[in-house]
Short mmCIF file of C-alpha atoms and ligand atoms in Angstrom, two decimals:
data_model
loop_
_atom_site.label_atom_id
_atom_site.label_comp_id
_atom_site.label_asym_id
_atom_site.label_seq_id
_atom_site.Cartn_x
_atom_site.Cartn_y
_atom_site.Cartn_z
CA MET A 239 3.47 137.07 275.95
CA ILE A 240 3.19 134.92 279.38
CA TYR A 241 -0.75 134.88 279.55
CA LEU A 242 -1.94 134.53 282.89
CA ASP A 243 -5.70 136.04 282.52
CA ASN A 244 -7.72 132.84 282.01
CA ALA A 245 -9.97 133.38 284.57
CA ALA A 246 -11.02 136.49 282.33
CA THR A 247 -11.05 134.55 279.11
CA SER A 248 -8.98 131.67 278.08
CA TRP A 249 -5.96 131.99 275.74
CA PRO A 250 -4.63 130.01 273.67
CA LYS A 251 -7.30 128.10 272.38
CA PRO A 252 -6.59 124.19 271.18
CA ALA A 253 -5.75 123.41 268.12
CA GLY A 254 -8.87 123.35 265.34
CA VAL A 255 -10.73 126.09 267.23
CA ALA A 256 -9.95 128.98 265.16
CA GLU A 257 -10.19 126.60 262.05
CA ALA A 258 -13.73 126.02 262.96
CA VAL A 259 -14.96 129.51 263.31
CA VAL A 260 -13.29 130.19 259.92
CA ARG A 261 -14.86 127.54 258.37
CA ALA A 262 -18.14 128.22 259.61
CA LEU A 263 -17.77 131.71 257.95
CA ARG A 264 -16.02 130.50 254.89
CA GLU A 265 -18.25 127.49 254.02
CA PRO A 266 -21.94 127.46 253.66
CA LEU A 267 -23.38 127.51 257.00
CA GLY A 268 -27.18 128.36 257.25
CA ASN A 269 -29.53 129.51 260.25
CA PRO A 270 -30.07 126.47 262.43
CA GLY A 271 -33.80 125.55 262.86
CA ARG A 272 -34.88 127.89 260.26
CA THR A 273 -35.43 125.83 257.24
CA HIS A 274 -34.47 122.56 255.35
CA HIS A 275 -31.67 123.43 252.80
CA ARG A 276 -28.33 121.57 253.27
CA ALA A 277 -26.43 124.82 254.79
CA ALA A 278 -29.00 124.88 257.50
CA LEU A 279 -29.09 121.47 258.30
CA ASP A 280 -25.44 121.29 258.32
CA ALA A 281 -25.57 123.94 260.90
CA ALA A 282 -28.25 122.46 262.97
CA SER A 283 -26.14 119.29 263.33
CA MET A 284 -23.27 121.23 264.47
CA VAL A 285 -25.37 122.76 267.03
CA ALA A 286 -26.68 119.52 268.46
CA ALA A 287 -23.35 117.83 268.37
CA CYS A 288 -22.20 120.74 270.69
CA ARG A 289 -25.29 120.52 272.94
CA GLU A 290 -24.69 116.79 273.38
CA ASP A 291 -20.89 117.35 274.01
CA LEU A 292 -21.77 119.87 276.77
CA ALA A 293 -24.55 117.55 278.19
CA GLU A 294 -21.82 114.90 278.19
CA LEU A 295 -19.20 117.32 280.16
CA PHE A 296 -21.94 118.22 282.54
CA HIS A 297 -23.48 114.72 283.06
CA ALA A 298 -27.05 116.50 281.84
CA PRO A 299 -29.45 113.81 281.12
CA ASN A 300 -31.43 115.82 278.22
CA PRO A 301 -28.90 117.83 275.96
CA LEU A 302 -32.18 119.78 274.80
CA ARG A 303 -31.95 121.21 278.37
CA ILE A 304 -28.55 123.25 277.63
CA CYS A 305 -29.64 126.64 275.90
CA PHE A 306 -27.03 128.40 274.15
CA THR A 307 -26.24 132.47 275.50
CA ALA A 308 -24.00 135.09 274.69
CA ASN A 309 -21.94 134.49 277.93
CA THR A 310 -22.28 133.71 281.65
CA THR A 311 -24.03 136.64 282.44
CA ASP A 312 -26.55 136.37 279.91
CA ALA A 313 -27.41 132.78 281.11
CA LEU A 314 -27.44 134.14 284.77
CA HIS A 315 -29.73 137.04 283.85
CA LEU A 316 -32.21 134.46 282.11
CA ALA A 317 -32.06 132.27 285.30
CA ILE A 318 -32.10 134.87 287.98
CA LYS A 319 -34.93 137.14 286.59
CA GLY A 320 -36.63 134.09 285.13
CA ALA A 321 -36.85 132.61 288.86
CA LEU A 322 -37.85 135.07 291.04
CA ARG A 323 -40.81 137.43 291.42
CA PRO A 324 -41.80 140.19 294.15
CA GLY A 325 -42.29 138.21 297.30
CA ASP A 326 -40.05 135.59 296.71
CA HIS A 327 -36.68 135.45 298.75
CA ALA A 328 -33.56 134.33 297.17
CA ILE A 329 -29.77 133.54 298.78
CA CYS A 330 -26.58 134.38 297.54
CA SER A 331 -23.07 134.27 298.95
CA ALA A 332 -20.87 136.99 299.93
CA MET A 333 -18.69 136.19 297.37
CA GLU A 334 -20.49 136.56 294.13
CA HIS A 335 -19.55 138.32 290.85
CA ASN A 336 -21.54 141.25 289.82
CA SER A 337 -23.28 139.29 287.26
CA VAL A 338 -25.09 137.73 290.24
CA TRP A 339 -24.99 140.52 292.71
CA ARG A 340 -26.31 143.16 290.56
CA PRO A 341 -29.38 141.40 289.15
CA LEU A 342 -30.39 140.23 292.65
CA LYS A 343 -29.80 143.94 293.85
CA ALA A 344 -32.13 145.28 290.89
CA LEU A 345 -34.90 142.34 291.80
CA ALA A 346 -34.31 143.37 295.83
CA GLU A 347 -35.66 147.14 294.44
CA MET A 348 -38.57 145.50 292.95
CA GLY A 349 -39.81 143.45 296.11
CA VAL A 350 -37.62 140.13 295.90
CA GLU A 351 -36.25 139.52 299.73
CA LEU A 352 -32.62 139.01 299.23
CA SER A 353 -30.09 137.19 302.25
CA VAL A 354 -26.27 137.00 301.88
CA ALA A 355 -24.45 134.09 303.15
CA GLU A 356 -21.28 135.02 304.80
CA ALA A 357 -17.83 133.76 303.75
CA GLY A 358 -15.04 133.12 305.77
CA GLN A 359 -11.65 134.96 305.23
CA THR A 360 -10.63 132.24 302.73
CA GLY A 361 -13.54 133.18 300.86
CA PHE A 362 -15.33 129.53 301.67
CA VAL A 363 -19.11 129.91 302.46
CA HIS A 364 -19.79 127.13 304.95
CA PRO A 365 -23.27 125.15 303.81
CA GLU A 366 -24.54 125.71 307.42
CA ASN A 367 -24.56 129.58 306.52
CA VAL A 368 -26.81 129.07 303.55
CA ARG A 369 -29.26 126.49 305.87
CA ARG A 370 -30.12 128.90 308.36
CA LEU A 371 -30.86 131.55 305.95
CA LEU A 372 -33.70 129.38 304.22
CA ARG A 373 -37.09 130.68 304.73
CA PRO A 374 -40.60 129.14 303.61
CA ASN A 375 -40.73 131.21 300.75
CA THR A 376 -37.10 130.89 299.55
CA ARG A 377 -37.27 130.17 295.57
CA LEU A 378 -33.72 130.56 294.68
CA VAL A 379 -30.23 129.73 295.98
CA VAL A 380 -27.32 131.18 293.78
CA MET A 381 -23.79 130.35 294.36
CA GLN A 382 -20.77 130.38 292.51
CA HIS A 383 -18.78 127.13 292.15
CA ALA A 384 -15.57 128.90 292.14
CA SER A 385 -14.14 132.31 293.06
CA ASN A 386 -12.85 134.34 290.18
CA VAL A 387 -10.57 136.48 293.06
CA THR A 388 -9.48 133.79 295.18
CA GLY A 389 -10.25 130.47 293.39
CA THR A 390 -12.08 129.15 296.54
CA ILE A 391 -14.43 126.08 295.78
CA GLN A 392 -17.63 126.02 297.26
CA ALA A 393 -19.11 123.06 298.79
CA ILE A 394 -21.62 122.85 295.68
CA GLN A 395 -22.74 119.16 296.30
CA GLU A 396 -23.53 119.69 299.98
CA ILE A 397 -25.41 123.20 299.51
CA GLY A 398 -27.21 121.24 296.66
CA ALA A 399 -28.66 118.82 298.86
CA ILE A 400 -29.56 121.17 301.41
CA VAL A 401 -31.43 123.67 298.85
CA ARG A 402 -33.24 120.34 297.13
CA ALA A 403 -34.34 119.15 300.79
CA HIS A 404 -35.92 122.67 300.82
CA GLY A 405 -37.81 122.39 297.60
CA ALA A 406 -36.00 125.63 296.12
CA LEU A 407 -34.08 126.01 293.06
CA PHE A 408 -29.94 125.73 293.14
CA LEU A 409 -28.40 128.03 290.48
CA VAL A 410 -24.83 127.53 290.11
CA ASP A 411 -22.33 130.18 288.41
CA ALA A 412 -19.84 127.99 286.84
CA ALA A 413 -17.70 130.76 285.52
CA GLN A 414 -14.75 129.64 286.70
CA SER A 415 -15.17 125.84 286.75
CA ALA A 416 -16.77 124.92 283.66
CA GLY A 417 -14.35 122.80 281.64
CA SER A 418 -11.66 123.09 284.76
CA LEU A 419 -13.66 121.28 287.73
CA PRO A 420 -15.78 118.05 287.60
CA ILE A 421 -19.29 119.19 287.30
CA ASP A 422 -22.28 116.64 287.55
CA VAL A 423 -25.67 118.39 287.56
CA VAL A 424 -27.43 115.25 288.82
CA SER A 425 -25.53 114.46 291.80
CA MET A 426 -24.77 118.22 292.87
CA SER A 427 -28.56 118.70 292.53
CA ILE A 428 -28.12 121.73 290.42
CA ASP A 429 -31.30 123.22 288.80
CA LEU A 430 -29.61 125.66 286.61
CA LEU A 431 -25.95 125.75 285.39
CA ALA A 432 -24.84 128.95 283.86
CA PHE A 433 -21.43 128.57 282.14
CA PRO A 434 -19.38 130.54 279.63
CA GLY A 435 -17.92 128.88 276.36
CA HIS A 436 -14.73 131.26 276.48
CA LYS A 437 -13.07 130.24 280.00
CA GLY A 438 -12.35 126.99 280.75
CA LEU A 439 -14.22 125.32 278.00
CA LEU A 440 -11.99 126.92 275.84
CA GLY A 441 -14.27 128.31 273.15
CA PRO A 442 -14.55 131.75 271.43
CA GLN A 443 -15.96 135.03 273.16
CA GLY A 444 -19.61 135.33 272.89
CA THR A 445 -20.48 131.83 273.78
CA GLY A 446 -22.00 130.49 276.73
CA GLY A 447 -24.91 128.54 278.23
CA LEU A 448 -27.46 127.65 280.94
CA TYR A 449 -28.69 124.35 281.74
CA VAL A 450 -32.37 123.96 282.70
CA GLY A 451 -33.24 121.03 284.73
CA GLU A 452 -36.49 118.90 283.94
CA GLY A 453 -39.51 120.47 285.26
CA VAL A 454 -37.75 123.67 286.54
CA GLU A 455 -40.32 126.63 285.20
CA LEU A 456 -38.61 129.88 284.33
CA GLN A 457 -40.59 133.10 283.48
CA LEU A 458 -39.46 134.30 280.20
CA VAL A 459 -37.25 137.57 279.80
CA ARG A 460 -37.17 137.47 276.25
CA GLU A 461 -39.54 136.47 273.42
CA GLY A 462 -38.87 135.93 269.69
CA GLY A 463 -38.45 134.01 266.57
CA THR A 464 -37.52 130.34 267.17
CA GLY A 465 -38.12 128.69 263.86
CA SER A 466 -40.48 126.51 265.66
CA GLU A 467 -44.41 127.08 265.91
CA SER A 468 -44.38 130.07 264.17
CA LEU A 469 -47.96 130.65 263.82
CA ASN A 470 -48.15 130.79 267.62
CA ALA A 471 -48.01 134.00 269.57
CA GLU A 472 -46.61 132.55 272.34
CA GLN A 473 -43.00 131.45 272.95
CA PRO A 474 -42.80 127.33 272.56
CA SER A 475 -42.93 125.31 275.71
CA PHE A 476 -40.45 123.12 274.74
CA TYR A 477 -36.66 123.36 274.87
CA PRO A 478 -34.06 124.78 273.79
CA ASP A 479 -36.80 126.97 271.87
CA ARG A 480 -38.19 128.57 275.18
CA LEU A 481 -35.09 130.29 275.93
CA GLU A 482 -33.17 130.49 272.43
CA SER A 483 -34.75 133.24 270.57
CA GLY A 484 -33.26 134.90 267.69
CA THR A 485 -30.06 133.72 265.44
CA LEU A 486 -27.66 131.74 267.41
CA ASN A 487 -23.75 132.57 267.47
CA VAL A 488 -23.23 129.85 264.97
CA PRO A 489 -19.42 130.52 264.21
CA GLY A 490 -19.04 131.00 267.91
CA ILE A 491 -20.91 127.56 268.61
CA ALA A 492 -18.64 125.98 266.02
CA GLY A 493 -15.56 127.23 267.78
CA LEU A 494 -17.23 125.66 271.00
CA ASP A 495 -18.02 122.29 269.63
CA ALA A 496 -14.23 122.16 268.73
CA SER A 497 -12.73 123.01 272.10
CA VAL A 498 -15.57 120.85 274.16
CA THR A 499 -14.53 117.83 271.99
CA TYR A 500 -10.72 118.87 272.79
CA LEU A 501 -11.76 118.98 276.55
CA LEU A 502 -13.63 115.52 276.55
CA ALA A 503 -10.54 113.97 274.70
CA ARG A 504 -8.37 115.23 277.10
CA GLY A 505 -10.46 115.05 280.33
CA VAL A 506 -11.37 117.58 282.99
CA SER A 507 -9.16 115.81 285.50
CA SER A 508 -6.15 115.95 283.60
CA VAL A 509 -6.64 119.77 282.82
CA ARG A 510 -7.50 120.08 286.77
CA LYS A 511 -4.26 117.96 287.49
CA HIS A 512 -2.46 120.56 285.14
CA GLU A 513 -3.72 123.54 286.57
CA THR A 514 -3.31 122.41 290.34
CA GLY A 515 0.54 121.73 289.79
CA LEU A 516 0.73 125.54 288.27
CA THR A 517 -1.40 126.89 291.14
CA VAL A 518 0.30 125.27 293.75
CA GLN A 519 3.79 126.30 292.19
CA LEU A 520 2.67 129.96 291.83
CA LEU A 521 1.36 130.05 295.66
CA ARG A 522 4.76 128.36 297.03
CA GLY A 523 6.84 130.79 294.85
CA LEU A 524 4.65 134.05 295.89
CA ALA A 525 4.69 133.05 299.61
CA ARG A 526 8.40 133.00 299.72
CA ILE A 527 8.90 136.64 298.30
CA PRO A 528 9.17 139.14 300.91
CA GLY A 529 6.45 141.88 300.79
CA VAL A 530 3.93 139.68 299.16
CA THR A 531 0.51 139.30 300.57
CA LEU A 532 -1.45 136.27 299.12
CA TYR A 533 -5.35 135.78 299.63
CA GLY A 534 -7.86 132.75 299.53
CA PRO A 535 -7.42 129.32 300.76
CA ALA A 536 -4.19 127.79 302.08
CA VAL A 537 -1.73 126.19 299.55
CA ASP A 538 -2.71 122.66 300.41
CA THR A 539 -6.54 123.30 300.20
CA PRO A 540 -7.86 122.67 296.63
CA ARG A 541 -8.79 125.81 294.73
CA ALA A 542 -9.48 126.96 291.20
CA ALA A 543 -6.35 128.07 289.24
CA VAL A 544 -6.97 131.67 290.25
CA VAL A 545 -4.17 133.62 292.82
CA SER A 546 -4.74 137.01 294.01
CA PHE A 547 -1.79 138.88 295.62
CA ASN A 548 -0.35 142.21 296.62
CA LEU A 549 3.06 143.21 296.97
CA GLU A 550 3.82 145.85 299.63
CA GLY A 551 4.83 149.39 298.16
CA TRP A 552 2.89 148.59 294.85
CA GLU A 553 -0.70 149.72 293.88
CA CYS A 554 -2.01 146.53 292.22
CA THR A 555 -2.65 148.30 288.61
CA ALA A 556 0.98 149.88 289.01
CA LEU A 557 2.16 146.28 289.52
CA ALA A 558 0.27 144.41 286.82
CA GLU A 559 1.86 147.31 284.36
CA GLU A 560 5.24 146.44 285.59
CA LEU A 561 4.86 142.47 284.78
CA GLU A 562 3.65 143.11 281.57
CA ARG A 563 6.45 145.79 280.95
CA ARG A 564 9.37 143.60 282.20
CA ALA A 565 8.22 140.22 280.83
CA GLY A 566 5.00 140.53 278.93
CA ILE A 567 3.07 139.00 281.64
CA ALA A 568 -0.78 139.37 281.10
CA SER A 569 -2.45 139.45 284.56
CA ARG A 570 -5.69 141.45 286.03
CA PRO A 571 -5.64 143.79 288.75
CA GLY A 572 -8.25 145.62 290.56
CA ILE A 573 -11.67 144.60 291.75
CA HIS A 574 -12.53 141.84 289.11
CA CYS A 575 -16.26 142.91 288.70
CA ALA A 576 -16.71 141.64 292.33
CA GLY A 577 -16.96 144.33 294.69
CA LEU A 578 -19.01 142.12 297.13
CA ALA A 579 -15.95 139.43 297.29
CA HIS A 580 -13.41 142.14 297.84
CA ARG A 581 -15.35 143.71 300.65
CA THR A 582 -15.76 140.37 302.48
CA LEU A 583 -12.06 139.63 301.76
CA GLY A 584 -11.17 143.49 303.03
CA THR A 585 -9.40 144.06 300.06
CA ALA A 586 -12.17 146.26 298.44
CA ALA A 587 -9.98 149.61 298.92
CA ILE A 588 -6.79 148.15 297.40
CA GLY A 589 -7.72 145.64 294.96
CA THR A 590 -5.39 142.61 293.95
CA VAL A 591 -3.46 141.39 291.21
CA ARG A 592 -5.12 138.09 289.83
CA LEU A 593 -2.82 135.65 287.89
CA SER A 594 -4.65 132.80 286.49
CA PRO A 595 -2.80 129.93 284.65
CA GLY A 596 -4.57 127.93 282.08
CA PRO A 597 -4.43 124.51 280.43
CA PHE A 598 -1.68 125.55 278.13
CA THR A 599 0.41 127.28 280.66
CA SER A 600 3.86 125.93 281.26
CA PRO A 601 5.58 125.72 284.58
CA GLU A 602 8.54 127.44 282.85
CA GLU A 603 5.97 130.44 282.19
CA ILE A 604 5.08 130.36 286.17
CA GLU A 605 9.01 130.33 286.98
CA THR A 606 9.52 133.58 285.02
CA ALA A 607 6.43 135.21 286.51
CA LEU A 608 7.95 134.12 290.08
CA ALA A 609 11.29 135.81 289.20
CA VAL A 610 9.85 138.96 287.80
CA VAL A 611 7.76 139.30 290.95
CA GLU A 612 10.73 138.69 293.34
CA ALA A 613 13.07 140.88 291.10
CA ILE A 614 10.62 143.63 291.71
CA ALA A 615 10.02 142.90 295.39
CA ARG A 616 13.97 142.95 295.98
CA GLU A 617 14.69 146.41 294.32
CA PRO A 618 14.86 149.41 296.75
CA ARG A 619 11.58 150.65 297.80
CA ASP A 620 12.10 154.22 296.96
CA LEU A 621 12.17 153.37 292.83
CA CYS A 622 8.65 151.81 293.30
CA PRO A 623 5.90 153.91 292.51
CA ARG A 624 3.18 153.75 295.41
C1 LIG B 903 -17.56 134.03 288.99
C2 LIG B 903 -18.13 134.80 287.59
N1 LIG B 903 -19.33 135.07 287.54
C3 LIG B 903 -19.61 135.53 286.30
C4 LIG B 903 -18.64 136.08 285.21
C5 LIG B 903 -19.23 136.69 284.10
O1 LIG B 903 -18.77 136.08 282.82
P1 LIG B 903 -18.98 136.33 281.22
O2 LIG B 903 -18.08 137.26 281.26
O3 LIG B 903 -19.08 134.96 280.79
O4 LIG B 903 -20.62 137.10 281.42
C6 LIG B 903 -17.63 136.05 285.66
C7 LIG B 903 -16.48 136.41 284.52
O5 LIG B 903 -15.36 136.62 285.03
C8 LIG B 903 -17.17 135.00 286.81
O6 LIG B 903 -15.78 135.04 287.16
#
């Protein structure tokens, strides 16, 4: 298999990740924060180490403000539904994933005012498009760091400064950037950072997290057992217990701890350099193939390792199936859970084929993928399904 679907979930995982998950299941690892026997203390210190590593990666001043969640969607849900009440105003961009768009639309039905900051044809949202939408009651601005359709990188630092100056909360969806692009929650004025453990952080599925800045108040969307203040009927006010109710995904976090340790040693900048090389190779190669339409930023504009394209005469799902049939290429066709973004790009009716290399993809694999697309493109049209 040539795995080019890292934007959905990363594969392969670094050495040591699978072993850490298996060890967590094989060897005694208790329920962290619930009791004082050795196995529970071991689990608690592993979870604490992972929190500290994540804080280091995102330059978060206090690791206790990083709460584990099941995925990015779960983290976005805690943040969006925790921040907004009827009468508040929220802003998002026209490139958002359904994990942002659907909860915001649901809240709009319940009296939250919602504005959408326009994006250009490359998916880029000019910071002024956000500034001009701010209102006195704007409570939350939600913005993805990078697009899962076009790889477009948003001006997070500039937008963060605008939002901070206005006194609203800034929530960043780092689904396509955590582990692949540098993130500094302090210099980027990020109040809330939602991230997956299973994409660029290279950990297992079922992991993710939400960073909550100091002083940020969220309404609770779930309460429950935390192992702390058990006689108190109210949820503890301190973090991470405030948002972490119920038993954590300890085997998943064990794997995530191993993958984040790997990332810190390799360095996000080294991953970024590797992925940029592959992305440019892919973009240049596809641009040379007759009948290919590329979407998103120009080849010389920085983007995340996400490339969307279509081939004349081919429906995107049929093309993705053909790529897999001919060379075991794993891609993702369709709308990518991002109807809003595809409407913005004008591809809602047709979708695109998305190729997303990762830290372990080789230039040879990209060459093979390009050769297969080229071979398909050069075959007589009447052989192609439409
Ligand atoms: C931009 C963006 N936001 C949110 C999500 C949801 O992530 P998860 O599957 O971890 O919930 C994705 C997943 O692809 C995404 O690309």
